[in-house]
């Protein structure tokens, strides 16, 4: 399984190979010479990559980068308008067909949305099977000719919709309603960027896309029972209702709590590994997918804690060391603010080192996706 992460500047040179691998050829056609990427039309996709506005994520397996998705503002084959970045995605032969491309695109879409881009575009040959993947993710044709289509995915709906984010106080209130609910207290653990701010009692000063809550796999029925009792349960936001979930595995549920999207993500430990599941839904993400992250060699005690807040509430939440490790691994600019708050609060360096090492070996797999 692959670990999806931000691409490091010293890895940008790999984009030359991924650009070449992204060139589509029919099964009976020979591959073009590698010199084809030296032409100005294709060089524009990678030359000098790392300038302001460039975004890249990669898939890593066994220490090797096996896939990449990147975007930049340019006038390439997939130009769809000023201010709309064009993307490219590529997975090395031998690693295709396992959901790596879907996971890469999902991560790139999230990052470009967070950066405030209005849309993403791409160019694809009509004969390329990847067209179906792009359609599943919400891309739609905006121009083209007989052989090639320009497709675009609006991101404005993500900024203003369910994952558009809520002010800190509203997100905090929704989180505390969940974490202190009689049926969920001790079973739900707050995750993500809200944790240090809820812990400190200070306003983060930013919007939060959703409230992430981890729940043991065996406690998910209690979550659904609570949602139903509070008239918050929506089958359309439940992973069990997804058409792609043929095995009926539990990848969690989402709910809108007091106007805030809350994601309930099941976890379990097996053979010394943490398995954290989540579902992307067409209603909130534009596509359906079942995702599972696996973190080897991590101790449960390093990941979670029970914390008493200044107002008297007692909640379960991710340990600050675990939140910091996840934020550092993501490499997103917005996470620096949360990391600074964790540093202000203080954390255990030894615990952080253990968790960071485990997260460094994390693998992410797409178990299934919608058609």
mmCIF file of C-alpha atoms in Angstrom:
data_model
loop_
_atom_site.group_PDB
_atom_site.id
_atom_site.type_symbol
_atom_site.label_atom_id
_atom_site.label_comp_id
_atom_site.label_asym_id
_atom_site.label_seq_id
_atom_site.Cartn_x
_atom_site.Cartn_y
_atom_site.Cartn_z
ATOM 1 C CA UNK A 1 0.000 0.000 0.000
ATOM 2 C CA UNK A 2 1.144 3.557 -0.717
ATOM 3 C CA UNK A 3 1.738 6.460 1.580
ATOM 4 C CA UNK A 4 0.446 9.730 0.115
ATOM 5 C CA UNK A 5 2.370 12.829 1.165
ATOM 6 C CA UNK A 6 3.537 16.201 -0.017
ATOM 7 C CA UNK A 7 6.385 16.036 -2.487
ATOM 8 C CA UNK A 8 9.677 17.399 -1.176
ATOM 9 C CA UNK A 9 11.609 20.040 -3.156
ATOM 10 C CA UNK A 10 14.557 17.707 -3.650
ATOM 11 C CA UNK A 11 12.161 15.227 -5.284
ATOM 12 C CA UNK A 12 10.852 17.613 -7.944
ATOM 13 C CA UNK A 13 13.445 16.269 -10.345
ATOM 14 C CA UNK A 14 11.443 13.026 -10.433
ATOM 15 C CA UNK A 15 8.641 14.852 -12.232
ATOM 16 C CA UNK A 16 10.565 14.479 -15.511
ATOM 17 C CA UNK A 17 10.080 10.706 -15.362
ATOM 18 C CA UNK A 18 6.475 10.992 -14.201
ATOM 19 C CA UNK A 19 5.743 13.413 -17.031
ATOM 20 C CA UNK A 20 7.034 10.853 -19.515
ATOM 21 C CA UNK A 21 5.029 8.057 -17.891
ATOM 22 C CA UNK A 22 1.901 10.253 -18.063
ATOM 23 C CA UNK A 23 1.987 10.196 -21.867
ATOM 24 C CA UNK A 24 -0.817 7.945 -23.040
ATOM 25 C CA UNK A 25 -0.262 5.517 -25.905
ATOM 26 C CA UNK A 26 -2.598 2.925 -27.333
ATOM 27 C CA UNK A 27 -1.764 -0.721 -26.512
ATOM 28 C CA UNK A 28 -0.468 -1.385 -30.038
ATOM 29 C CA UNK A 29 1.534 1.827 -30.267
ATOM 30 C CA UNK A 30 5.238 2.144 -29.369
ATOM 31 C CA UNK A 31 6.216 4.490 -26.593
ATOM 32 C CA UNK A 32 7.548 7.840 -27.850
ATOM 33 C CA UNK A 33 11.236 8.631 -27.322
ATOM 34 C CA UNK A 34 12.051 10.192 -23.967
ATOM 35 C CA UNK A 35 13.255 13.283 -25.787
ATOM 36 C CA UNK A 36 9.615 14.180 -26.399
ATOM 37 C CA UNK A 37 9.432 15.738 -22.923
ATOM 38 C CA UNK A 38 12.223 18.161 -23.881
ATOM 39 C CA UNK A 39 9.872 20.108 -26.159
ATOM 40 C CA UNK A 40 8.606 23.455 -24.816
ATOM 41 C CA UNK A 41 4.967 22.328 -24.669
ATOM 42 C CA UNK A 42 5.729 19.530 -22.203
ATOM 43 C CA UNK A 43 8.648 21.204 -20.424
ATOM 44 C CA UNK A 44 6.184 23.817 -19.193
ATOM 45 C CA UNK A 45 4.673 21.193 -16.870
ATOM 46 C CA UNK A 46 7.880 20.578 -14.886
ATOM 47 C CA UNK A 47 10.525 23.172 -15.697
ATOM 48 C CA UNK A 48 11.542 25.141 -12.623
ATOM 49 C CA UNK A 49 8.912 23.376 -10.557
ATOM 50 C CA UNK A 50 8.654 24.768 -7.057
ATOM 51 C CA UNK A 51 7.797 28.336 -7.908
ATOM 52 C CA UNK A 52 5.017 30.124 -6.031
ATOM 53 C CA UNK A 53 1.688 28.376 -6.559
ATOM 54 C CA UNK A 54 3.116 25.015 -7.615
ATOM 55 C CA UNK A 55 1.589 22.066 -5.726
ATOM 56 C CA UNK A 56 2.733 18.437 -5.779
ATOM 57 C CA UNK A 57 1.949 15.263 -3.873
ATOM 58 C CA UNK A 58 3.458 11.828 -4.274
ATOM 59 C CA UNK A 59 2.878 8.168 -3.441
ATOM 60 C CA UNK A 60 5.657 6.321 -1.644
ATOM 61 C CA UNK A 61 6.089 2.563 -1.317
ATOM 62 C CA UNK A 62 9.057 0.991 0.421
ATOM 63 C CA UNK A 63 10.970 4.246 0.326
ATOM 64 C CA UNK A 64 10.410 4.665 -3.434
ATOM 65 C CA UNK A 65 8.265 7.391 -5.001
ATOM 66 C CA UNK A 66 5.962 5.452 -7.316
ATOM 67 C CA UNK A 67 3.432 8.106 -8.295
ATOM 68 C CA UNK A 68 2.913 11.848 -8.376
ATOM 69 C CA UNK A 69 0.193 14.418 -9.003
ATOM 70 C CA UNK A 70 1.091 18.046 -9.482
ATOM 71 C CA UNK A 71 -0.517 21.317 -10.570
ATOM 72 C CA UNK A 72 0.631 24.760 -11.600
ATOM 73 C CA UNK A 73 -0.773 27.900 -13.196
ATOM 74 C CA UNK A 74 0.139 27.698 -16.862
ATOM 75 C CA UNK A 75 -1.264 27.723 -20.383
ATOM 76 C CA UNK A 76 -0.880 24.060 -21.223
ATOM 77 C CA UNK A 77 -2.934 21.549 -23.149
ATOM 78 C CA UNK A 78 -5.558 21.630 -20.404
ATOM 79 C CA UNK A 79 -5.877 25.404 -20.018
ATOM 80 C CA UNK A 80 -9.353 26.265 -18.748
ATOM 81 C CA UNK A 81 -8.994 29.895 -17.750
ATOM 82 C CA UNK A 82 -6.794 32.372 -15.925
ATOM 83 C CA UNK A 83 -6.290 31.442 -12.287
ATOM 84 C CA UNK A 84 -7.125 27.767 -12.843
ATOM 85 C CA UNK A 85 -4.150 25.433 -12.244
ATOM 86 C CA UNK A 86 -3.657 22.549 -14.638
ATOM 87 C CA UNK A 87 -2.763 19.178 -13.172
ATOM 88 C CA UNK A 88 -0.893 16.097 -14.267
ATOM 89 C CA UNK A 89 -0.889 12.707 -12.585
ATOM 90 C CA UNK A 90 1.249 9.638 -13.173
ATOM 91 C CA UNK A 91 1.830 6.255 -11.556
ATOM 92 C CA UNK A 92 4.757 4.042 -12.469
ATOM 93 C CA UNK A 93 4.009 0.798 -14.350
ATOM 94 C CA UNK A 94 3.643 -2.056 -11.910
ATOM 95 C CA UNK A 95 1.901 0.135 -9.357
ATOM 96 C CA UNK A 96 -1.193 0.927 -11.382
ATOM 97 C CA UNK A 97 -4.643 -0.473 -10.805
ATOM 98 C CA UNK A 98 -4.424 -0.328 -7.000
ATOM 99 C CA UNK A 99 -6.112 3.015 -6.324
ATOM 100 C CA UNK A 100 -2.863 5.009 -6.173
ATOM 101 C CA UNK A 101 -4.017 7.473 -8.832
ATOM 102 C CA UNK A 102 -7.308 8.062 -7.021
ATOM 103 C CA UNK A 103 -5.533 8.684 -3.720
ATOM 104 C CA UNK A 104 -3.058 11.071 -5.368
ATOM 105 C CA UNK A 105 -5.763 13.084 -7.075
ATOM 106 C CA UNK A 106 -7.859 13.229 -3.909
ATOM 107 C CA UNK A 107 -4.898 14.670 -1.991
ATOM 108 C CA UNK A 108 -4.049 17.171 -4.738
ATOM 109 C CA UNK A 109 -7.683 18.318 -4.979
ATOM 110 C CA UNK A 110 -7.794 18.878 -1.226
ATOM 111 C CA UNK A 111 -4.600 20.925 -1.237
ATOM 112 C CA UNK A 112 -5.638 23.090 -4.186
ATOM 113 C CA UNK A 113 -9.004 23.697 -2.556
ATOM 114 C CA UNK A 114 -7.285 24.767 0.671
ATOM 115 C CA UNK A 115 -5.122 27.178 -1.330
ATOM 116 C CA UNK A 116 -8.300 28.851 -2.594
ATOM 117 C CA UNK A 117 -8.075 27.932 -6.274
ATOM 118 C CA UNK A 118 -11.471 28.220 -8.006
ATOM 119 C CA UNK A 119 -11.016 25.043 -10.049
ATOM 120 C CA UNK A 120 -8.585 22.467 -11.395
ATOM 121 C CA UNK A 121 -8.208 21.463 -15.018
ATOM 122 C CA UNK A 122 -6.529 18.764 -17.073
ATOM 123 C CA UNK A 123 -6.131 17.483 -20.586
ATOM 124 C CA UNK A 124 -6.822 13.871 -21.491
ATOM 125 C CA UNK A 125 -7.075 11.860 -24.681
ATOM 126 C CA UNK A 126 -10.584 10.532 -25.170
ATOM 127 C CA UNK A 127 -9.229 7.011 -25.654
ATOM 128 C CA UNK A 128 -7.465 7.104 -22.273
ATOM 129 C CA UNK A 129 -9.267 4.938 -19.660
ATOM 130 C CA UNK A 130 -8.342 7.605 -17.074
ATOM 131 C CA UNK A 131 -11.294 9.637 -18.364
ATOM 132 C CA UNK A 132 -13.574 7.491 -16.207
ATOM 133 C CA UNK A 133 -11.455 8.175 -13.118
ATOM 134 C CA UNK A 134 -11.628 11.919 -13.711
ATOM 135 C CA UNK A 135 -15.386 11.736 -14.168
ATOM 136 C CA UNK A 136 -15.737 9.811 -10.900
ATOM 137 C CA UNK A 137 -13.852 12.586 -9.149
ATOM 138 C CA UNK A 138 -16.229 15.214 -10.535
ATOM 139 C CA UNK A 139 -14.291 16.539 -13.543
ATOM 140 C CA UNK A 140 -16.451 17.540 -16.508
ATOM 141 C CA UNK A 141 -15.505 18.388 -20.082
ATOM 142 C CA UNK A 142 -15.332 22.097 -20.810
ATOM 143 C CA UNK A 143 -13.737 22.048 -24.278
ATOM 144 C CA UNK A 144 -11.889 19.778 -26.653
ATOM 145 C CA UNK A 145 -11.721 18.221 -30.088
ATOM 146 C CA UNK A 146 -12.186 14.780 -31.592
ATOM 147 C CA UNK A 147 -9.088 13.346 -29.922
ATOM 148 C CA UNK A 148 -8.649 15.247 -26.682
ATOM 149 C CA UNK A 149 -10.794 16.781 -23.961
ATOM 150 C CA UNK A 150 -10.152 19.570 -21.492
ATOM 151 C CA UNK A 151 -11.850 18.757 -18.191
ATOM 152 C CA UNK A 152 -12.321 20.927 -15.114
ATOM 153 C CA UNK A 153 -13.375 20.418 -11.520
ATOM 154 C CA UNK A 154 -14.905 23.461 -9.764
ATOM 155 C CA UNK A 155 -13.503 23.872 -6.263
ATOM 156 C CA UNK A 156 -15.738 26.737 -5.186
ATOM 157 C CA UNK A 157 -18.340 24.250 -3.941
ATOM 158 C CA UNK A 158 -15.712 22.743 -1.676
ATOM 159 C CA UNK A 159 -14.877 26.142 -0.224
ATOM 160 C CA UNK A 160 -18.492 27.087 0.388
ATOM 161 C CA UNK A 161 -20.101 23.717 0.895
ATOM 162 C CA UNK A 162 -19.977 20.970 3.468
ATOM 163 C CA UNK A 163 -16.194 20.918 3.642
ATOM 164 C CA UNK A 164 -15.916 24.671 3.175
ATOM 165 C CA UNK A 165 -15.177 25.114 6.817
ATOM 166 C CA UNK A 166 -16.760 26.702 9.847
ATOM 167 C CA UNK A 167 -15.415 29.336 12.238
ATOM 168 C CA UNK A 168 -13.467 27.945 15.161
ATOM 169 C CA UNK A 169 -16.111 28.551 17.810
ATOM 170 C CA UNK A 170 -18.789 26.780 15.808
ATOM 171 C CA UNK A 171 -16.479 23.866 15.048
ATOM 172 C CA UNK A 172 -15.441 23.663 18.700
ATOM 173 C CA UNK A 173 -19.055 23.661 19.898
ATOM 174 C CA UNK A 174 -19.999 20.873 17.485
ATOM 175 C CA UNK A 175 -16.961 18.849 18.553
ATOM 176 C CA UNK A 176 -17.786 19.179 22.244
ATOM 177 C CA UNK A 177 -21.402 18.214 21.616
ATOM 178 C CA UNK A 178 -20.158 14.955 20.098
ATOM 179 C CA UNK A 179 -17.316 14.254 22.514
ATOM 180 C CA UNK A 180 -19.393 14.814 25.652
ATOM 181 C CA UNK A 181 -22.582 13.089 24.452
ATOM 182 C CA UNK A 182 -23.684 10.444 27.022
ATOM 183 C CA UNK A 183 -23.585 7.695 24.395
ATOM 184 C CA UNK A 184 -20.204 8.687 22.969
ATOM 185 C CA UNK A 185 -18.143 9.958 25.900
ATOM 186 C CA UNK A 186 -15.047 7.790 26.169
ATOM 187 C CA UNK A 187 -15.638 6.297 22.716
ATOM 188 C CA UNK A 188 -14.950 9.304 20.478
ATOM 189 C CA UNK A 189 -11.523 10.944 20.087
ATOM 190 C CA UNK A 190 -11.057 14.351 18.479
ATOM 191 C CA UNK A 191 -8.430 14.442 15.728
ATOM 192 C CA UNK A 192 -6.804 17.021 13.504
ATOM 193 C CA UNK A 193 -6.159 20.723 13.677
ATOM 194 C CA UNK A 194 -8.864 21.433 16.228
ATOM 195 C CA UNK A 195 -7.072 19.478 18.955
ATOM 196 C CA UNK A 196 -4.418 22.004 20.073
ATOM 197 C CA UNK A 197 -6.906 24.868 20.055
ATOM 198 C CA UNK A 198 -9.566 23.001 22.003
ATOM 199 C CA UNK A 199 -6.818 21.969 24.418
ATOM 200 C CA UNK A 200 -5.533 25.524 24.873
ATOM 201 C CA UNK A 201 -8.918 27.228 24.830
ATOM 202 C CA UNK A 202 -7.600 29.779 22.326
ATOM 203 C CA UNK A 203 -9.287 30.719 19.050
ATOM 204 C CA UNK A 204 -7.456 29.252 16.047
ATOM 205 C CA UNK A 205 -8.445 32.271 13.986
ATOM 206 C CA UNK A 206 -9.235 30.125 10.966
ATOM 207 C CA UNK A 207 -12.008 28.057 9.496
ATOM 208 C CA UNK A 208 -11.969 24.304 9.978
ATOM 209 C CA UNK A 209 -13.053 22.128 7.070
ATOM 210 C CA UNK A 210 -14.677 19.503 9.256
ATOM 211 C CA UNK A 211 -14.435 17.936 12.693
ATOM 212 C CA UNK A 212 -12.516 14.657 12.560
ATOM 213 C CA UNK A 213 -13.420 12.090 15.191
ATOM 214 C CA UNK A 214 -11.833 8.647 15.550
ATOM 215 C CA UNK A 215 -13.965 5.829 16.937
ATOM 216 C CA UNK A 216 -13.095 2.220 17.568
ATOM 217 C CA UNK A 217 -14.566 0.036 14.866
ATOM 218 C CA UNK A 218 -16.697 -1.815 17.407
ATOM 219 C CA UNK A 219 -18.187 1.466 18.663
ATOM 220 C CA UNK A 220 -19.510 2.636 15.302
ATOM 221 C CA UNK A 221 -23.002 1.196 16.041
ATOM 222 C CA UNK A 222 -23.097 3.495 19.075
ATOM 223 C CA UNK A 223 -22.263 6.439 16.834
ATOM 224 C CA UNK A 224 -25.090 5.638 14.455
ATOM 225 C CA UNK A 225 -27.489 5.104 17.351
ATOM 226 C CA UNK A 226 -26.591 8.513 18.794
ATOM 227 C CA UNK A 227 -26.939 10.218 15.424
ATOM 228 C CA UNK A 228 -30.345 8.615 14.930
ATOM 229 C CA UNK A 229 -31.500 9.613 18.430
ATOM 230 C CA UNK A 230 -30.419 13.208 17.768
ATOM 231 C CA UNK A 231 -32.113 13.180 14.329
ATOM 232 C CA UNK A 232 -28.710 13.717 12.706
ATOM 233 C CA UNK A 233 -28.308 10.436 10.842
ATOM 234 C CA UNK A 234 -28.300 10.656 7.044
ATOM 235 C CA UNK A 235 -27.896 7.332 5.184
ATOM 236 C CA UNK A 236 -26.458 9.201 2.192
ATOM 237 C CA UNK A 237 -23.483 10.187 4.372
ATOM 238 C CA UNK A 238 -22.811 6.670 5.637
ATOM 239 C CA UNK A 239 -20.079 4.518 4.079
ATOM 240 C CA UNK A 240 -22.321 1.464 4.503
ATOM 241 C CA UNK A 241 -24.699 2.961 1.934
ATOM 242 C CA UNK A 242 -22.124 3.506 -0.812
ATOM 243 C CA UNK A 243 -22.580 1.513 -3.985
ATOM 244 C CA UNK A 244 -18.843 0.849 -4.176
ATOM 245 C CA UNK A 245 -18.869 -0.733 -0.712
ATOM 246 C CA UNK A 246 -19.719 -4.209 -1.955
ATOM 247 C CA UNK A 247 -18.065 -5.868 1.037
ATOM 248 C CA UNK A 248 -20.110 -3.754 3.467
ATOM 249 C CA UNK A 249 -17.000 -2.872 5.437
ATOM 250 C CA UNK A 250 -17.419 -0.037 7.907
ATOM 251 C CA UNK A 251 -15.482 3.014 6.755
ATOM 252 C CA UNK A 252 -17.355 5.427 8.959
ATOM 253 C CA UNK A 253 -20.098 7.978 8.612
ATOM 254 C CA UNK A 254 -20.457 11.725 8.295
ATOM 255 C CA UNK A 255 -23.070 13.984 9.806
ATOM 256 C CA UNK A 256 -23.884 17.667 9.845
ATOM 257 C CA UNK A 257 -23.967 18.683 13.516
ATOM 258 C CA UNK A 258 -25.201 22.215 14.163
ATOM 259 C CA UNK A 259 -24.141 23.194 10.658
ATOM 260 C CA UNK A 260 -20.672 21.625 10.954
ATOM 261 C CA UNK A 261 -19.581 18.528 9.058
ATOM 262 C CA UNK A 262 -18.367 15.853 11.481
ATOM 263 C CA UNK A 263 -16.506 12.812 10.156
ATOM 264 C CA UNK A 264 -16.627 9.660 12.289
ATOM 265 C CA UNK A 265 -13.680 7.508 11.248
ATOM 266 C CA UNK A 266 -13.349 3.931 12.570
ATOM 267 C CA UNK A 267 -10.021 2.563 13.735
ATOM 268 C CA UNK A 268 -8.706 -0.758 14.948
ATOM 269 C CA UNK A 269 -5.380 -2.291 15.950
ATOM 270 C CA UNK A 270 -4.203 -5.556 14.431
ATOM 271 C CA UNK A 271 -0.806 -7.268 14.529
ATOM 272 C CA UNK A 272 0.867 -4.204 15.976
ATOM 273 C CA UNK A 273 -0.549 -1.871 13.330
ATOM 274 C CA UNK A 274 -3.071 0.942 13.553
ATOM 275 C CA UNK A 275 -5.713 0.876 10.834
ATOM 276 C CA UNK A 276 -7.621 4.142 10.371
ATOM 277 C CA UNK A 277 -10.509 4.173 7.915
ATOM 278 C CA UNK A 278 -12.383 6.993 6.255
ATOM 279 C CA UNK A 279 -14.836 7.466 3.408
ATOM 280 C CA UNK A 280 -14.907 10.170 0.772
ATOM 281 C CA UNK A 281 -18.473 10.850 -0.335
ATOM 282 C CA UNK A 282 -19.902 12.388 -3.471
ATOM 283 C CA UNK A 283 -22.057 14.648 -1.280
ATOM 284 C CA UNK A 284 -19.036 16.216 0.438
ATOM 285 C CA UNK A 285 -16.021 15.455 -1.775
ATOM 286 C CA UNK A 286 -17.471 15.041 -5.242
ATOM 287 C CA UNK A 287 -16.658 11.321 -5.429
ATOM 288 C CA UNK A 288 -17.083 8.102 -3.455
ATOM 289 C CA UNK A 289 -14.064 6.217 -2.130
ATOM 290 C CA UNK A 290 -13.136 3.970 0.782
ATOM 291 C CA UNK A 291 -9.704 4.769 2.234
ATOM 292 C CA UNK A 292 -7.574 3.038 4.858
ATOM 293 C CA UNK A 293 -4.340 4.253 6.408
ATOM 294 C CA UNK A 294 -2.067 1.712 8.082
ATOM 295 C CA UNK A 295 0.539 2.811 10.633
ATOM 296 C CA UNK A 296 2.935 0.080 11.782
ATOM 297 C CA UNK A 297 4.647 -0.163 15.140
ATOM 298 C CA UNK A 298 2.722 2.517 16.993
ATOM 299 C CA UNK A 299 1.564 2.249 20.601
ATOM 300 C CA UNK A 300 -2.014 3.160 21.363
ATOM 301 C CA UNK A 301 -0.902 5.118 24.425
ATOM 302 C CA UNK A 302 1.150 7.435 22.197
ATOM 303 C CA UNK A 303 -1.847 8.274 20.051
ATOM 304 C CA UNK A 304 -4.740 9.091 22.369
ATOM 305 C CA UNK A 305 -5.357 10.770 25.680
ATOM 306 C CA UNK A 306 -8.149 11.951 27.939
ATOM 307 C CA UNK A 307 -7.915 15.691 28.531
ATOM 308 C CA UNK A 308 -9.686 17.934 31.044
ATOM 309 C CA UNK A 309 -10.519 21.316 29.527
ATOM 310 C CA UNK A 310 -10.546 24.612 31.352
ATOM 311 C CA UNK A 311 -14.334 24.788 31.219
ATOM 312 C CA UNK A 312 -14.659 21.517 33.091
ATOM 313 C CA UNK A 313 -15.409 19.219 30.172
ATOM 314 C CA UNK A 314 -13.385 16.010 29.852
ATOM 315 C CA UNK A 315 -12.825 14.734 26.332
ATOM 316 C CA UNK A 316 -10.961 12.058 24.437
ATOM 317 C CA UNK A 317 -8.581 13.403 21.840
ATOM 318 C CA UNK A 318 -5.459 12.659 19.879
ATOM 319 C CA UNK A 319 -2.254 13.235 21.810
ATOM 320 C CA UNK A 320 -0.518 16.481 20.868
ATOM 321 C CA UNK A 321 2.512 14.444 19.763
ATOM 322 C CA UNK A 322 0.344 12.479 17.319
ATOM 323 C CA UNK A 323 -1.295 15.613 15.916
ATOM 324 C CA UNK A 324 2.090 17.263 15.463
ATOM 325 C CA UNK A 325 3.523 14.212 13.700
ATOM 326 C CA UNK A 326 0.570 14.082 11.311
ATOM 327 C CA UNK A 327 0.783 17.817 10.609
ATOM 328 C CA UNK A 328 4.519 17.738 9.958
ATOM 329 C CA UNK A 329 4.112 14.718 7.657
ATOM 330 C CA UNK A 330 1.422 16.476 5.621
ATOM 331 C CA UNK A 331 3.685 19.395 4.791
ATOM 332 C CA UNK A 332 0.748 21.764 4.216
ATOM 333 C CA UNK A 333 1.330 25.460 4.777
ATOM 334 C CA UNK A 334 -1.870 25.884 6.796
ATOM 335 C CA UNK A 335 -0.673 23.274 9.318
ATOM 336 C CA UNK A 336 2.223 25.457 10.469
ATOM 337 C CA UNK A 337 -0.243 27.509 12.541
ATOM 338 C CA UNK A 338 -1.460 24.403 14.377
ATOM 339 C CA UNK A 339 2.094 23.113 14.872
ATOM 340 C CA UNK A 340 3.075 26.439 16.438
ATOM 341 C CA UNK A 341 0.211 26.139 18.937
ATOM 342 C CA UNK A 342 1.316 22.621 19.878
ATOM 343 C CA UNK A 343 4.858 23.907 20.377
ATOM 344 C CA UNK A 344 3.496 26.681 22.592
ATOM 345 C CA UNK A 345 1.578 24.168 24.698
ATOM 346 C CA UNK A 346 4.553 21.813 24.895
ATOM 347 C CA UNK A 347 4.859 18.135 24.048
ATOM 348 C CA UNK A 348 6.946 15.082 24.903
ATOM 349 C CA UNK A 349 9.876 14.920 22.416
ATOM 350 C CA UNK A 350 10.444 11.199 22.987
ATOM 351 C CA UNK A 351 6.795 10.366 22.357
ATOM 352 C CA UNK A 352 6.778 12.636 19.312
ATOM 353 C CA UNK A 353 9.859 10.901 17.891
ATOM 354 C CA UNK A 354 8.182 7.505 18.245
ATOM 355 C CA UNK A 355 4.970 8.612 16.571
ATOM 356 C CA UNK A 356 6.755 10.536 13.824
ATOM 357 C CA UNK A 357 8.812 7.448 13.007
ATOM 358 C CA UNK A 358 5.664 5.335 12.795
ATOM 359 C CA UNK A 359 3.875 7.896 10.620
ATOM 360 C CA UNK A 360 6.892 7.927 8.340
ATOM 361 C CA UNK A 361 6.056 4.313 7.474
ATOM 362 C CA UNK A 362 2.338 4.966 7.054
ATOM 363 C CA UNK A 363 0.618 3.437 4.038
ATOM 364 C CA UNK A 364 -2.634 4.647 2.492
ATOM 365 C CA UNK A 365 -4.768 2.453 0.269
ATOM 366 C CA UNK A 366 -7.980 3.052 -1.642
ATOM 367 C CA UNK A 367 -10.076 -0.022 -0.880
ATOM 368 C CA UNK A 368 -12.810 0.856 -3.377
ATOM 369 C CA UNK A 369 -14.165 3.796 -5.314
ATOM 370 C CA UNK A 370 -17.365 4.750 -7.070
ATOM 371 C CA UNK A 371 -17.991 4.309 -10.734
#
